[in-house]
Coordinates of C-alpha atoms in Angstrom, one line a residue:
X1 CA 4.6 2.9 14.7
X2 CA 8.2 2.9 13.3
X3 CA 10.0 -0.3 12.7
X4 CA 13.1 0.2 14.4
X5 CA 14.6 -2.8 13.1
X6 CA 14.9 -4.1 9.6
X7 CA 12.5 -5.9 8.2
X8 CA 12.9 -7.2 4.7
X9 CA 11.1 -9.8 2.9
X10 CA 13.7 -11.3 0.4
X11 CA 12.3 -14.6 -1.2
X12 CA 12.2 -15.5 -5.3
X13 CA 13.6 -11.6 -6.1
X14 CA 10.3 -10.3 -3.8
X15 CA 11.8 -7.7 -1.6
X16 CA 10.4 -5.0 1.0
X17 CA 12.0 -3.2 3.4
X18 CA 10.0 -1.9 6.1
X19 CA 12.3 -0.3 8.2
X20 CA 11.2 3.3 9.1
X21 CA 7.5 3.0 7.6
X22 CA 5.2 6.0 8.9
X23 CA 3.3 7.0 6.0
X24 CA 0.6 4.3 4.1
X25 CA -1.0 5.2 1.5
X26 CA -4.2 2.5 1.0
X27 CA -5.2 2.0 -2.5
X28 CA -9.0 0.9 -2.8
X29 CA -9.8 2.4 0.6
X30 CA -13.5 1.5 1.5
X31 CA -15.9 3.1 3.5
X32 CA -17.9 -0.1 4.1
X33 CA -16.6 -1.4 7.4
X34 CA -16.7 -4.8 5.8
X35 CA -14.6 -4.5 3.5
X36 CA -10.8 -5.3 3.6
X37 CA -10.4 -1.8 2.5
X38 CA -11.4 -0.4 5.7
X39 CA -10.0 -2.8 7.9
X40 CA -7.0 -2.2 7.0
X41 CA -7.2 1.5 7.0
X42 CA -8.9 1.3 10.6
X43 CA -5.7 -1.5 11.6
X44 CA -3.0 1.0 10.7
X45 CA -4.6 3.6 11.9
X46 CA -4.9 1.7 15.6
X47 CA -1.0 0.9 15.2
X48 CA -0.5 4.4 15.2
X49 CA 0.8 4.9 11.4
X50 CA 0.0 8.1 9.1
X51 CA -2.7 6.6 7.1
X52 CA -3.6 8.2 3.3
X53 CA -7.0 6.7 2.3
X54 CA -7.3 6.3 -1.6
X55 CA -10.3 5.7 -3.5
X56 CA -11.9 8.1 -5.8
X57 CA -15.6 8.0 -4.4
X58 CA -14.8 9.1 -1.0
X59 CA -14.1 12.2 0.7
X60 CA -13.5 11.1 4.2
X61 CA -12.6 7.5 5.6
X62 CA -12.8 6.4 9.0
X63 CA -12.5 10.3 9.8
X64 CA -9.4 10.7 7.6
X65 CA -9.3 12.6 4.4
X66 CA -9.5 10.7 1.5
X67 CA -7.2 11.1 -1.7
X68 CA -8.8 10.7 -5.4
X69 CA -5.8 10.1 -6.8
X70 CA -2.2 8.7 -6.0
X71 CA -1.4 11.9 -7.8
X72 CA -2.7 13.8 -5.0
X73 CA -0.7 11.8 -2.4
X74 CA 2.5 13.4 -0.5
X75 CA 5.4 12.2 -2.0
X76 CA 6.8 11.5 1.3
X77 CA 4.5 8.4 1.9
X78 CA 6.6 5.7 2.5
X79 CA 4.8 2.9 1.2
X80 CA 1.4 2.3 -0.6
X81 CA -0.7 -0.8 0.0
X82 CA -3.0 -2.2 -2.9
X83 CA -6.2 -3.5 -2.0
X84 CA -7.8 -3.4 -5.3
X85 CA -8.3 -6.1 -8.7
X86 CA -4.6 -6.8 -10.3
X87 CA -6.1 -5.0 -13.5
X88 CA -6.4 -1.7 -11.3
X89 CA -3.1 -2.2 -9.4
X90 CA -1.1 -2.8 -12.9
X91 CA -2.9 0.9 -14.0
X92 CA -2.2 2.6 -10.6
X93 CA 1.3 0.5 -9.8
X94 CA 2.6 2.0 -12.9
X95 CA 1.6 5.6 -12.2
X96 CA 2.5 5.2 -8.8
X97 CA 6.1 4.2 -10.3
X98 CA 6.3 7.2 -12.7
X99 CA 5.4 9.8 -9.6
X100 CA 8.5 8.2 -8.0
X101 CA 7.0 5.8 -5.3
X102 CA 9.4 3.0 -4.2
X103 CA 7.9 0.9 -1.8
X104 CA 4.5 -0.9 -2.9
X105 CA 2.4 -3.6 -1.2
X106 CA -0.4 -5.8 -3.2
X107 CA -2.7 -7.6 -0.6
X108 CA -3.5 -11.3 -1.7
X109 CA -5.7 -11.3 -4.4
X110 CA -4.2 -7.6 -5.5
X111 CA -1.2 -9.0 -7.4
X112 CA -0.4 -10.4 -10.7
X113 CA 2.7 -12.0 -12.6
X114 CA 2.5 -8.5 -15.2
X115 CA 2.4 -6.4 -11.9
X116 CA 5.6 -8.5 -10.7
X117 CA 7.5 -7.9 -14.6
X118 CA 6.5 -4.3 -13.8
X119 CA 7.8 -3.8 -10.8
X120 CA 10.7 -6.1 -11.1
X121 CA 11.6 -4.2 -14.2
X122 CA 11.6 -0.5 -12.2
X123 CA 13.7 -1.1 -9.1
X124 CA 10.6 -0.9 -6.7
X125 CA 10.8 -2.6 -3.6
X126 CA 7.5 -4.7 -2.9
X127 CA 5.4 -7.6 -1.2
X128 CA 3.1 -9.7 -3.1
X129 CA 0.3 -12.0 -1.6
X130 CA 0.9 -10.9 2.3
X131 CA -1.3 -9.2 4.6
X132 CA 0.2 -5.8 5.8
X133 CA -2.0 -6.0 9.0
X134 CA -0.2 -9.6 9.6
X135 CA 2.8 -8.4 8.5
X136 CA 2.9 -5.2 11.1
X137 CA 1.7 -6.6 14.4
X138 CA 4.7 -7.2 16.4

């Protein structure tokens, strides 16, 4: 799926464009089919975007291959989701910063007011507190 329009979320200095999003990277990936971690890997996946799994005890999710690391990511992924605890995201948000990633998404519960100061502070564009599989069905 490509968003052919532009979407931006604008509201108390939170902004996100998601115009032209192909490539998610998903941050605290699961394997457990339970888990918000997969559901969100199998929803984007069913959209049709290029999914990158992340989570460092996996190989393979929902038959994709699985990154360790942001580190190992291609820097052409257009925007990573966070589905992990805020003190993970602030660790992983900041590397994910320095590596030159622009466009981040913190699921509810994934967020934090330091990860907001941090991103604020670095020109990122993001979404705190909204569901990306909400967010994309249209």
């Amino acid at each position: 799926m490509d968003f052919s329009s532009k979407f931006t979320f604008d509201q108390g200095g939170e902004t996100l464009e998601l115009n032209g999003v192909r490539r998610i990277a998903v941050v605290g990936a699961s394997e457990n089919s339970r888990k918000y971690g997969n559901k969100i890997v199998r929803d984007l996946l069913s959209k049709g975007f290029e999914v990158y799994p992340v989570n460092p005890g996996s190989e393979v999710i929902e038959g994709v291959r699985c990154y360790r690391d942001i580190e190992e990511l291609p820097r052409d992924v257009d925007l990573i989701v966070f589905v992990v605890p805020p003190e993970v995201g602030i660790q992983v948000a900041d590397k994910a910063i320095k590596l030159g990633f622009k466009r981040l998404w913190f699921q509810p519960g994934a967020g934090s007011k330091q990860i907001e100061d941090l991103i604020k502070n670095n020109g990122v564009e993001y979404s705190i507190g909204r569901c990306i599989m909400v967010e994309t069905s249209f």
